[in-house]
Amino acid sequence: MNVYDAERMADILEGEGYTATETIEEADLVVLNTCHIREKAAEKVYSELGRIREMKRDRTALGLETRIVVAGCVAQAEGAELLRRAPAVDLVVGPQNYQNLPDLLRQSQKKRLVETEFPAEDKFVSLPAPTAKTIRARGVSAFVTVQEGCDKFCTFCVVPYTRGSEFSRSVDEIITEIERLAASGVREITLLGQNVNAFHGLDEAGSTVSLATLLDRVARVPGIIRLRYTTSHPLDMDDVLARAHRDNAAVMPYLHLPVQSGSDRILDAMNRRHSVADFRAAVASVKRYRPDTAFSSDFIIGFPGETDEDFAATMQLVEEIGFSSAYTFKYSPRPGTPAADMADQVPESVKDSRLQTIQALVTKQQRAFQESMVGRTLDVLVERVGRKPGQIAGKSPHLLAVAFEGSADLIGQVVSVEITESVTNSLIGQLSDRPRAVA
Ligand code: SAH
Ligand code: SF4
């Protein structure tokens, strides 16, 4: 979602006459879009700001002005503290306020400023659309936020505080945005939300529609051939949505479904409001409709009170499900969240060793899944030229990276590729026949 937000901020700033630069030393304006989900990400902001401050000093010596903005969830959580700890920062702007960047930039010229109020109006309505040129430069696969915020309050998580309460965009607004992307060459859409499967936006008739209905509407946009959505919550994985994995041909056989732990005791302490059995049932229902679905998940290791038995249950769940990939995080206590004050925090050394254990298993499963593709012919959406000359690259339906020889003219098309080899983090193959027709 930060990638999406950053793109939207770039769109606004383009309207103000700014152009993006690859070289930070050249920048008249630096916007740090930040993440607060774990301590490491949040602390990185301050070290980065130290570096940027020196750069600002060098530029000032040359008579150049540099303005520094901190956006995103660290901005939301830290607010005025950022101005205090980082004297070079001009403006602090929260994730629900960046639509006002032009105005805020003007105001902050006179006085350093913090804007982190949760406004009543829908920020998306006032965001300018990207130009056709910008859309083409960003590639054939695009993110679109459809749902934001969260009301679930898992005891470890800052999202409800930094992104605010749950909100779904209207179907009309989303379709208009996607039609524009498709008209400039986008072929794959990933619908984004902190709880994307809790989507309940209004349609043109004023009725509330579910994510499954939204997926149907998006699939009808001319040019859109692939759909994905992330991140889902096991509780909101209902039968209608599972059925979309069979009935909506554009929905890819891949689902990211975070479970966090394989122990009911820990899930309860996390206030996840689902059991391990609920997660198994959600996986099974999607598999029933679409047997070749690959699953990925998120795991928090060393949540307060996690015992060896709880961790063993997590390992067992990973063994049982078999993930095509998984993200494993050491529990990071976040200020203001209930879990941070829980008594039985797990020592760092225990978290480290458990993390290593689960990562070894996840890596093994990931590799095995990738290797199972060798010898098969896969549909690949070609996204870009490859790293080696003459190569192009794209993604398989299961979101695996595939590289093969071919012409850059194929970018934006789905082609058949015979997979010959599995290397670290990607598959190698060769074009099998004529390019397939694009919808
Ligand atoms: N809404 C999604 C997840 C959003 S946060 C869900 O409910 O599953 C993305 C991931 O960051 C989470 O799935 C979790 O695994 C991880 N995460 C969140 N807070 C964390 C914390 N305090 N420590 C470690 N990992 C955390
Ligand atoms: Fe955070 Fe997801 Fe829980 Fe919401 S449902 S509080 S975003 S982990």
Tab-separated table of C-alpha atoms and ligand atoms in Angstrom:
chain	number	residue	atom	x	y	z
A	1	MET	CA	0.000	0.000	0.000
A	2	ASN	CA	2.952	2.307	0.589
A	3	VAL	CA	3.964	1.787	-3.049
A	4	TYR	CA	0.469	2.814	-4.114
A	5	ASP	CA	0.458	5.848	-1.780
A	6	ALA	CA	3.890	6.902	-3.051
A	7	GLU	CA	2.643	6.736	-6.643
A	8	ARG	CA	-0.371	8.858	-5.775
A	9	MET	CA	1.881	11.417	-4.050
A	10	ALA	CA	4.097	11.486	-7.148
A	11	ASP	CA	0.962	12.136	-9.251
A	12	ILE	CA	0.023	15.116	-7.051
A	13	LEU	CA	3.535	16.536	-7.137
A	14	GLU	CA	3.750	16.123	-10.901
A	15	GLY	CA	0.774	18.492	-11.076
A	16	GLU	CA	2.829	20.957	-9.030
A	17	GLY	CA	5.656	20.870	-11.575
A	18	TYR	CA	7.908	18.331	-9.872
A	19	THR	CA	9.567	15.492	-11.753
A	20	ALA	CA	10.957	12.361	-10.111
A	21	THR	CA	14.718	11.887	-9.834
A	22	GLU	CA	16.714	8.707	-9.276
A	23	THR	CA	19.432	10.665	-7.458
A	24	ILE	CA	18.503	11.945	-4.020
A	25	GLU	CA	21.297	14.574	-4.054
A	26	GLU	CA	19.449	16.252	-6.922
A	27	ALA	CA	16.119	16.468	-5.116
A	28	ASP	CA	14.605	19.841	-4.231
A	29	LEU	CA	11.947	17.919	-2.337
A	30	VAL	CA	12.421	14.624	-0.509
A	31	VAL	CA	9.347	12.680	0.620
A	32	LEU	CA	10.039	9.741	2.927
A	33	ASN	CA	7.052	7.423	2.872
A	34	THR	CA	7.374	5.429	6.046
A	35	CYS	CA	6.234	2.180	7.700
A	36	HIS	CA	5.469	1.743	11.399
A	37	ILE	CA	4.499	-1.922	11.475
A	38	ARG	CA	7.697	-3.086	13.205
A	39	GLU	CA	10.264	-1.185	15.260
A	40	LYS	CA	13.063	-1.782	12.752
A	41	ALA	CA	11.156	-0.077	9.928
A	42	ALA	CA	10.251	2.875	12.149
A	43	GLU	CA	13.790	3.377	13.496
A	44	LYS	CA	15.197	3.311	9.968
A	45	VAL	CA	13.348	6.585	9.337
A	46	TYR	CA	15.481	8.441	11.865
A	47	SER	CA	18.773	7.076	10.541
A	48	GLU	CA	17.681	7.923	6.998
A	49	LEU	CA	16.731	11.439	8.115
A	50	GLY	CA	20.221	11.886	9.567
A	51	ARG	CA	21.705	11.080	6.176
A	52	ILE	CA	19.297	13.398	4.364
A	53	ARG	CA	20.071	16.192	6.813
A	54	GLU	CA	23.739	16.057	5.795
A	55	MET	CA	22.741	16.116	2.168
A	56	LYS	CA	20.539	19.146	2.833
A	57	ARG	CA	23.522	20.868	4.464
A	58	ASP	CA	25.721	20.192	1.402
A	59	ARG	CA	23.025	21.508	-0.914
A	60	THR	CA	22.487	24.617	1.237
A	61	ALA	CA	26.237	25.331	0.925
A	62	LEU	CA	25.721	25.325	-2.850
A	63	GLY	CA	22.793	27.721	-2.511
A	64	LEU	CA	20.156	25.042	-3.209
A	65	GLU	CA	16.958	24.704	-1.227
A	66	THR	CA	15.860	21.235	-0.009
A	67	ARG	CA	12.504	20.535	1.569
A	68	ILE	CA	11.934	17.353	3.562
A	69	VAL	CA	8.584	15.681	4.097
A	70	VAL	CA	7.890	12.609	6.236
A	71	ALA	CA	4.729	10.809	5.134
A	72	GLY	CA	3.146	7.449	5.988
A	73	CYS	CA	2.492	5.645	9.247
A	74	VAL	CA	5.592	6.820	11.155
A	75	ALA	CA	4.434	10.360	10.412
A	76	GLN	CA	1.001	9.456	11.776
A	77	ALA	CA	2.349	7.806	14.922
A	78	GLU	CA	5.190	10.191	15.767
A	79	GLY	CA	3.680	13.516	14.670
A	80	ALA	CA	5.394	16.482	16.356
A	81	GLU	CA	8.032	14.172	17.849
A	82	LEU	CA	9.486	13.928	14.337
A	83	LEU	CA	9.887	17.708	14.132
A	84	ARG	CA	11.598	17.632	17.522
A	85	ARG	CA	13.962	14.732	16.823
A	86	ALA	CA	14.701	15.637	13.204
A	87	PRO	CA	15.295	19.375	12.812
A	88	ALA	CA	15.691	19.115	9.025
A	89	VAL	CA	12.080	17.987	8.523
A	90	ASP	CA	9.718	20.643	7.133
A	91	LEU	CA	6.442	18.743	7.011
A	92	VAL	CA	4.927	15.655	8.657
A	93	VAL	CA	1.905	14.291	6.791
A	94	GLY	CA	-0.213	11.252	7.707
A	95	PRO	CA	-1.550	8.569	5.322
A	96	GLN	CA	-5.016	10.161	5.310
A	97	ASN	CA	-3.739	13.688	4.558
A	98	TYR	CA	-1.411	13.450	1.570
A	99	GLN	CA	-4.117	14.580	-0.855
A	100	ASN	CA	-3.453	18.086	0.560
A	101	LEU	CA	0.304	18.007	-0.138
A	102	PRO	CA	0.396	21.098	-2.420
A	103	ASP	CA	-1.345	23.246	0.170
A	104	LEU	CA	0.624	21.801	3.074
A	105	LEU	CA	3.905	22.369	1.231
A	106	ARG	CA	2.997	26.018	0.759
A	107	GLN	CA	2.004	26.446	4.408
A	108	SER	CA	5.133	24.709	5.684
A	109	GLN	CA	7.299	27.215	3.846
A	110	LYS	CA	6.429	29.676	6.611
A	111	LYS	CA	6.307	27.289	9.541
A	112	ARG	CA	7.206	23.611	10.067
A	113	LEU	CA	3.968	21.666	10.103
A	114	VAL	CA	2.284	18.443	11.257
A	115	GLU	CA	-0.923	17.255	9.552
A	116	THR	CA	-2.206	13.935	10.900
A	117	GLU	CA	-5.927	14.514	11.468
A	118	PHE	CA	-8.280	11.830	10.150
A	119	PRO	CA	-10.456	13.877	7.796
A	120	ALA	CA	-14.140	13.124	7.274
A	121	GLU	CA	-13.950	13.225	3.476
A	122	ASP	CA	-12.669	10.473	1.181
A	123	LYS	CA	-9.079	11.355	0.244
A	124	PHE	CA	-9.288	9.377	-3.000
A	125	VAL	CA	-11.901	11.736	-4.482
A	126	SER	CA	-9.458	14.632	-4.563
A	127	LEU	CA	-6.430	12.719	-5.842
A	128	PRO	CA	-5.394	13.567	-9.408
A	129	ALA	CA	-5.235	10.678	-11.890
A	130	PRO	CA	-1.808	9.684	-13.245
A	131	THR	CA	-1.007	10.638	-16.852
A	132	ALA	CA	-0.944	7.953	-19.572
A	133	LYS	CA	2.840	8.339	-19.770
A	134	THR	CA	3.241	7.782	-16.023
A	135	ILE	CA	0.984	4.712	-16.109
A	136	ARG	CA	3.019	3.205	-18.946
A	137	ALA	CA	6.283	3.888	-17.100
A	138	ARG	CA	4.958	2.049	-14.015
A	139	GLY	CA	4.322	-1.142	-15.952
A	140	VAL	CA	1.547	-3.554	-16.844
A	141	SER	CA	0.801	-4.701	-13.288
A	142	ALA	CA	-0.717	-2.088	-10.975
A	143	PHE	CA	-1.886	-1.771	-7.379
A	144	VAL	CA	-5.203	-0.138	-6.569
A	145	THR	CA	-6.255	0.532	-2.986
A	146	VAL	CA	-9.927	-0.376	-2.540
A	147	GLN	CA	-10.127	-0.633	1.236
A	148	GLU	CA	-8.140	1.053	3.960
A	149	GLY	CA	-7.831	0.971	7.716
A	150	CYS	CA	-8.880	-1.692	10.173
A	151	ASP	CA	-11.312	-2.149	13.059
A	152	LYS	CA	-10.031	-5.540	14.192
A	153	PHE	CA	-7.445	-4.400	16.761
A	154	CYS	CA	-5.156	-7.418	16.929
A	155	THR	CA	-3.190	-6.856	20.126
A	156	PHE	CA	0.202	-6.618	18.339
A	157	CYS	CA	-0.766	-4.279	15.524
A	158	VAL	CA	-0.508	-0.518	14.939
A	159	VAL	CA	-2.601	-0.418	11.755
A	160	PRO	CA	-5.936	0.572	13.372
A	161	TYR	CA	-4.135	3.537	14.980
A	162	THR	CA	-2.034	4.653	12.009
A	163	ARG	CA	-4.412	4.028	9.103
A	164	GLY	CA	-7.622	4.705	11.000
A	165	SER	CA	-10.934	2.876	10.895
A	166	GLU	CA	-12.070	0.596	8.117
A	167	PHE	CA	-13.198	2.311	4.932
A	168	SER	CA	-14.142	0.996	1.477
A	169	ARG	CA	-14.000	3.094	-1.690
A	170	SER	CA	-17.021	3.215	-3.975
A	171	VAL	CA	-17.214	0.768	-6.888
A	172	ASP	CA	-17.631	3.600	-9.373
A	173	GLU	CA	-14.471	5.354	-8.169
A	174	ILE	CA	-12.460	2.118	-8.311
A	175	ILE	CA	-13.714	1.136	-11.782
A	176	THR	CA	-12.980	4.610	-13.178
A	177	GLU	CA	-9.426	4.379	-11.862
A	178	ILE	CA	-8.931	0.881	-13.298
A	179	GLU	CA	-10.417	1.795	-16.694
A	180	ARG	CA	-7.877	4.569	-16.935
A	181	LEU	CA	-5.020	2.233	-16.016
A	182	ALA	CA	-6.210	-0.390	-18.524
A	183	ALA	CA	-6.514	2.187	-21.312
A	184	SER	CA	-2.789	2.907	-20.870
A	185	GLY	CA	-1.694	-0.719	-20.960
A	186	VAL	CA	-2.213	-2.132	-17.460
A	187	ARG	CA	-3.216	-5.806	-17.687
A	188	GLU	CA	-3.028	-7.008	-14.085
A	189	ILE	CA	-4.614	-5.370	-11.039
A	190	THR	CA	-3.885	-6.178	-7.429
A	191	LEU	CA	-6.675	-4.849	-5.237
A	192	LEU	CA	-5.231	-3.611	-1.958
A	193	GLY	CA	-6.540	-3.251	1.557
A	194	GLN	CA	-5.381	-3.902	5.110
A	195	ASN	CA	-8.387	-6.232	5.202
A	196	VAL	CA	-9.230	-6.318	1.551
A	197	ASN	CA	-11.706	-9.179	1.849
A	198	ALA	CA	-13.739	-7.113	4.332
A	199	PHE	CA	-14.435	-4.780	1.385
A	200	HIS	CA	-17.987	-3.458	1.428
A	201	GLY	CA	-18.130	-0.505	-0.977
A	202	LEU	CA	-21.212	1.113	-2.406
A	203	ASP	CA	-22.158	0.522	-6.030
A	204	GLU	CA	-23.925	2.974	-8.367
A	205	ALA	CA	-27.346	1.895	-7.055
A	206	GLY	CA	-26.275	2.606	-3.485
A	207	SER	CA	-26.095	-1.082	-2.518
A	208	THR	CA	-23.185	-2.486	-0.560
A	209	VAL	CA	-21.162	-4.973	-2.574
A	210	SER	CA	-18.610	-7.570	-1.485
A	211	LEU	CA	-15.099	-8.144	-2.772
A	212	ALA	CA	-16.342	-11.025	-4.961
A	213	THR	CA	-18.738	-8.668	-6.759
A	214	LEU	CA	-16.037	-6.039	-7.093
A	215	LEU	CA	-13.718	-8.656	-8.637
A	216	ASP	CA	-16.443	-9.478	-11.186
A	217	ARG	CA	-16.835	-5.819	-12.061
A	218	VAL	CA	-13.078	-5.305	-12.443
A	219	ALA	CA	-12.750	-8.433	-14.608
A	220	ARG	CA	-15.182	-6.840	-17.071
A	221	VAL	CA	-12.940	-3.794	-17.624
A	222	PRO	CA	-11.555	-4.186	-21.180
A	223	GLY	CA	-7.849	-5.001	-21.096
A	224	ILE	CA	-7.750	-6.423	-17.552
A	225	ILE	CA	-6.788	-10.087	-17.730
A	226	ARG	CA	-5.412	-10.888	-14.296
A	227	LEU	CA	-6.661	-10.109	-10.805
A	228	ARG	CA	-5.138	-10.542	-7.383
A	229	TYR	CA	-6.048	-9.125	-3.984
A	230	THR	CA	-4.162	-8.637	-0.750
A	231	THR	CA	-4.183	-8.734	2.289
A	232	SER	CA	-7.017	-10.958	3.429
A	233	HIS	CA	-8.140	-11.903	6.912
A	234	PRO	CA	-9.189	-15.543	7.514
A	235	LEU	CA	-12.440	-14.407	9.189
A	236	ASP	CA	-13.633	-12.587	6.070
A	237	MET	CA	-12.861	-15.439	3.661
A	238	ASP	CA	-16.474	-16.430	2.950
A	239	ASP	CA	-17.850	-18.979	0.496
A	240	VAL	CA	-18.858	-16.371	-2.095
A	241	LEU	CA	-15.287	-15.077	-2.289
A	242	ALA	CA	-13.842	-18.604	-2.356
A	243	ARG	CA	-16.198	-19.391	-5.259
A	244	ALA	CA	-14.834	-16.390	-7.207
A	245	HIS	CA	-11.569	-18.334	-7.399
A	246	ARG	CA	-13.397	-20.842	-9.612
A	247	ASP	CA	-15.930	-18.635	-11.374
A	248	ASN	CA	-13.921	-15.507	-12.136
A	249	ALA	CA	-11.365	-16.525	-14.779
A	250	ALA	CA	-9.218	-13.443	-14.146
A	251	VAL	CA	-8.624	-14.287	-10.461
A	252	MET	CA	-5.211	-15.933	-10.194
A	253	PRO	CA	-4.699	-19.194	-8.259
A	254	TYR	CA	-2.770	-17.547	-5.459
A	255	LEU	CA	-3.856	-16.274	-2.059
A	256	HIS	CA	-1.979	-14.442	0.653
A	257	LEU	CA	-3.783	-15.310	3.866
A	258	PRO	CA	-1.950	-14.356	7.063
A	259	VAL	CA	-2.521	-16.690	10.021
A	260	GLN	CA	0.203	-15.380	12.408
A	261	SER	CA	0.337	-18.521	14.595
A	262	GLY	CA	-0.584	-22.195	14.590
A	263	SER	CA	-1.625	-22.122	18.257
A	264	ASP	CA	-5.186	-21.271	19.312
A	265	ARG	CA	-3.951	-20.016	22.664
A	266	ILE	CA	-1.709	-17.472	20.947
A	267	LEU	CA	-4.337	-16.527	18.348
A	268	ASP	CA	-6.646	-15.782	21.236
A	269	ALA	CA	-4.043	-13.595	22.981
A	270	MET	CA	-3.509	-11.835	19.652
A	271	ASN	CA	-7.268	-11.111	19.484
A	272	ARG	CA	-7.304	-12.569	15.979
A	273	ARG	CA	-10.867	-13.785	16.514
A	274	HIS	CA	-10.241	-16.899	14.439
A	275	SER	CA	-8.915	-20.329	15.334
A	276	VAL	CA	-6.402	-22.510	13.523
A	277	ALA	CA	-9.392	-24.598	12.394
A	278	ASP	CA	-11.001	-21.473	10.837
A	279	PHE	CA	-7.800	-20.876	8.881
A	280	ARG	CA	-7.697	-24.505	7.713
A	281	ALA	CA	-11.339	-24.204	6.645
A	282	ALA	CA	-10.646	-21.005	4.678
A	283	VAL	CA	-7.740	-22.674	2.862
A	284	ALA	CA	-9.831	-25.771	2.172
A	285	SER	CA	-12.771	-23.811	0.767
A	286	VAL	CA	-10.597	-21.925	-1.721
A	287	LYS	CA	-8.863	-25.191	-2.663
A	288	ARG	CA	-12.210	-26.909	-3.178
A	289	TYR	CA	-13.129	-24.338	-5.833
A	290	ARG	CA	-9.631	-23.936	-7.252
A	291	PRO	CA	-7.416	-26.937	-6.397
A	292	ASP	CA	-4.235	-25.477	-7.884
A	293	THR	CA	-4.279	-22.412	-5.602
A	294	ALA	CA	-0.928	-21.620	-3.976
A	295	PHE	CA	-1.034	-20.092	-0.510
A	296	SER	CA	1.259	-17.678	1.252
A	297	SER	CA	0.971	-16.366	4.793
A	298	ASP	CA	2.427	-14.173	7.543
A	299	PHE	CA	3.742	-15.528	10.849
A	300	ILE	CA	4.682	-13.656	14.003
A	301	ILE	CA	7.333	-15.522	15.972
A	302	GLY	CA	7.760	-14.997	19.724
A	303	PHE	CA	4.483	-13.274	20.541
A	304	PRO	CA	4.278	-12.737	24.346
A	305	GLY	CA	3.649	-16.052	26.083
A	306	GLU	CA	4.597	-18.197	23.070
A	307	THR	CA	5.911	-21.501	24.445
A	308	ASP	CA	7.886	-24.225	22.693
A	309	GLU	CA	4.575	-26.097	22.280
A	310	ASP	CA	2.884	-23.087	20.668
A	311	PHE	CA	5.789	-22.693	18.283
A	312	ALA	CA	5.727	-26.411	17.496
A	313	ALA	CA	2.042	-26.018	16.575
A	314	THR	CA	2.986	-23.207	14.167
A	315	MET	CA	5.656	-25.416	12.585
A	316	GLN	CA	3.138	-28.217	12.267
A	317	LEU	CA	0.654	-25.938	10.516
A	318	VAL	CA	3.331	-24.849	8.020
A	319	GLU	CA	4.160	-28.518	7.370
A	320	GLU	CA	0.510	-29.371	6.921
A	321	ILE	CA	-0.520	-26.532	4.581
A	322	GLY	CA	2.669	-26.239	2.517
A	323	PHE	CA	3.108	-22.625	1.464
A	324	SER	CA	4.474	-21.384	-1.842
A	325	SER	CA	5.990	-18.546	0.199
A	326	ALA	CA	5.598	-17.099	3.673
A	327	TYR	CA	6.697	-14.026	5.563
A	328	THR	CA	8.040	-14.650	9.051
A	329	PHE	CA	8.543	-11.801	11.510
A	330	LYS	CA	9.949	-11.670	15.006
A	331	TYR	CA	7.325	-10.140	17.285
A	332	SER	CA	8.111	-6.448	17.673
A	333	PRO	CA	6.463	-4.671	20.623
A	334	ARG	CA	4.756	-1.533	19.347
A	335	PRO	CA	4.070	1.402	21.654
A	336	GLY	CA	0.402	1.828	22.475
A	337	THR	CA	-0.632	-1.728	21.537
A	338	PRO	CA	-1.883	-4.120	24.279
A	339	ALA	CA	0.669	-6.860	23.527
A	340	ALA	CA	3.579	-4.503	24.178
A	341	ASP	CA	2.509	-4.370	27.848
A	342	MET	CA	1.980	-8.102	28.258
A	343	ALA	CA	4.110	-9.566	31.029
A	344	ASP	CA	5.545	-12.675	29.415
A	345	GLN	CA	7.664	-11.198	26.611
A	346	VAL	CA	9.789	-13.818	24.841
A	347	PRO	CA	13.573	-13.288	25.057
A	348	GLU	CA	15.218	-12.068	21.854
A	349	SER	CA	17.510	-15.130	21.687
A	350	VAL	CA	14.486	-17.471	21.740
A	351	LYS	CA	12.766	-15.434	19.002
A	352	ASP	CA	15.958	-15.582	16.936
A	353	SER	CA	16.302	-19.328	17.164
A	354	ARG	CA	12.603	-19.988	16.444
A	355	LEU	CA	12.731	-17.590	13.503
A	356	GLN	CA	15.673	-19.491	12.026
A	357	THR	CA	13.839	-22.784	12.451
A	358	ILE	CA	10.656	-21.614	10.704
A	359	GLN	CA	12.575	-19.774	7.991
A	360	ALA	CA	14.449	-22.971	7.108
A	361	LEU	CA	11.150	-24.802	6.613
A	362	VAL	CA	9.546	-21.955	4.667
A	363	THR	CA	12.567	-21.672	2.368
A	364	LYS	CA	12.469	-25.426	1.756
A	365	GLN	CA	8.776	-25.281	0.833
A	366	GLN	CA	9.292	-22.233	-1.367
A	367	ARG	CA	12.108	-23.944	-3.243
A	368	ALA	CA	10.140	-27.181	-3.640
A	369	PHE	CA	7.137	-25.265	-4.965
A	370	GLN	CA	9.281	-23.424	-7.497
A	371	GLU	CA	11.025	-26.626	-8.563
A	372	SER	CA	7.667	-28.360	-9.080
A	373	MET	CA	7.144	-26.014	-12.031
A	374	VAL	CA	10.138	-27.355	-14.013
A	375	GLY	CA	8.891	-29.267	-17.060
A	376	ARG	CA	5.514	-27.527	-17.010
A	377	THR	CA	4.195	-24.935	-19.459
A	378	LEU	CA	2.997	-21.806	-17.675
A	379	ASP	CA	1.052	-18.710	-18.670
A	380	VAL	CA	3.336	-15.757	-18.055
A	381	LEU	CA	2.275	-12.132	-18.071
A	382	VAL	CA	5.292	-10.383	-19.567
A	383	GLU	CA	6.148	-7.326	-17.449
A	384	ARG	CA	9.580	-6.053	-18.488
A	385	VAL	CA	12.853	-6.740	-20.224
A	386	GLY	CA	14.998	-9.231	-18.331
A	387	ARG	CA	18.357	-8.718	-16.690
A	388	LYS	CA	20.278	-10.524	-19.451
A	389	PRO	CA	20.307	-9.134	-23.014
A	390	GLY	CA	17.525	-10.605	-25.160
A	391	GLN	CA	15.607	-11.764	-22.097
A	392	ILE	CA	12.140	-10.726	-21.004
A	393	ALA	CA	10.533	-11.433	-17.644
A	394	GLY	CA	7.149	-11.720	-16.026
A	395	LYS	CA	5.049	-13.626	-13.512
A	396	SER	CA	3.381	-17.014	-13.516
A	397	PRO	CA	-0.220	-17.386	-12.231
A	398	HIS	CA	1.288	-18.351	-8.851
A	399	LEU	CA	3.284	-15.118	-8.753
A	400	LEU	CA	6.608	-16.802	-9.534
A	401	ALA	CA	9.126	-14.738	-11.486
A	402	VAL	CA	9.903	-16.239	-14.921
A	403	ALA	CA	12.683	-15.137	-17.300
A	404	PHE	CA	13.065	-16.296	-20.913
A	405	GLU	CA	14.296	-15.164	-24.323
A	406	GLY	CA	11.852	-13.047	-26.268
A	407	SER	CA	11.013	-9.703	-27.758
A	408	ALA	CA	10.128	-6.668	-25.651
A	409	ASP	CA	7.063	-6.339	-27.915
A	410	LEU	CA	5.503	-9.084	-25.797
A	411	ILE	CA	5.344	-6.876	-22.707
A	412	GLY	CA	1.702	-6.731	-21.610
A	413	GLN	CA	0.807	-10.098	-23.154
A	414	VAL	CA	0.258	-13.483	-21.600
A	415	VAL	CA	2.463	-16.053	-23.307
A	416	SER	CA	3.086	-19.782	-22.797
A	417	VAL	CA	6.507	-20.577	-21.408
A	418	GLU	CA	8.045	-24.032	-20.974
A	419	ILE	CA	9.911	-24.025	-17.684
A	420	THR	CA	13.366	-25.555	-17.982
A	421	GLU	CA	15.127	-24.545	-14.781
A	422	SER	CA	14.565	-23.224	-11.271
A	423	VAL	CA	17.203	-20.812	-9.946
A	424	THR	CA	17.245	-18.651	-6.792
A	425	ASN	CA	13.996	-16.681	-6.696
A	426	SER	CA	13.038	-17.251	-10.333
A	427	LEU	CA	12.267	-19.738	-13.058
A	428	ILE	CA	13.978	-19.930	-16.447
A	429	GLY	CA	12.137	-21.099	-19.544
A	430	GLN	CA	11.518	-20.777	-23.253
A	431	LEU	CA	8.596	-19.457	-25.265
A	432	SER	CA	6.511	-22.449	-26.206
A	433	ASP	CA	4.413	-21.261	-29.167
A	434	ARG	CA	2.882	-18.175	-30.683
A	435	PRO	CA	1.901	-15.437	-28.210
A	436	ARG	CA	-1.563	-15.977	-26.837
A	437	ALA	CA	-4.228	-13.451	-27.690
A	438	VAL	CA	-4.833	-10.747	-25.135
A	439	ALA	CA	-8.387	-10.024	-24.055
B	1	SAH	N1	-4.268	-7.135	7.882
B	1	SAH	C1	-3.369	-8.196	7.731
B	1	SAH	C2	-1.916	-7.847	8.081
B	1	SAH	C3	-1.434	-6.447	8.044
B	1	SAH	S1	0.118	-6.140	8.826
B	1	SAH	C4	-3.824	-9.329	8.629
B	1	SAH	O1	-4.655	-9.150	9.483
B	1	SAH	O2	-3.336	-10.405	8.522
B	1	SAH	C5	1.220	-7.166	7.896
B	1	SAH	C6	1.926	-8.196	8.714
B	1	SAH	O3	2.869	-7.596	9.572
B	1	SAH	C7	1.028	-8.991	9.633
B	1	SAH	O4	0.390	-10.028	8.978
B	1	SAH	C8	1.965	-9.467	10.713
B	1	SAH	O5	2.471	-10.750	10.419
B	1	SAH	C9	3.090	-8.444	10.688
B	1	SAH	N2	3.071	-7.635	11.908
B	1	SAH	C10	2.147	-6.725	12.281
B	1	SAH	N3	2.448	-6.217	13.486
B	1	SAH	C11	3.582	-6.823	13.903
B	1	SAH	C12	4.391	-6.740	15.080
B	1	SAH	N4	4.064	-5.929	16.092
B	1	SAH	N5	5.484	-7.517	15.148
B	1	SAH	C13	5.817	-8.357	14.136
B	1	SAH	N6	5.101	-8.481	13.018
B	1	SAH	C14	3.986	-7.730	12.885
B	2	SF4	FE1	-3.499	-5.372	12.033
B	2	SF4	FE2	-4.517	-7.062	10.226
B	2	SF4	FE3	-5.124	-7.332	12.803
B	2	SF4	FE4	-6.093	-5.263	11.422
B	2	SF4	S1	-6.554	-7.449	11.119
B	2	SF4	S2	-5.231	-5.176	13.475
B	2	SF4	S3	-4.362	-4.823	10.056
B	2	SF4	S4	-3.069	-7.580	11.842
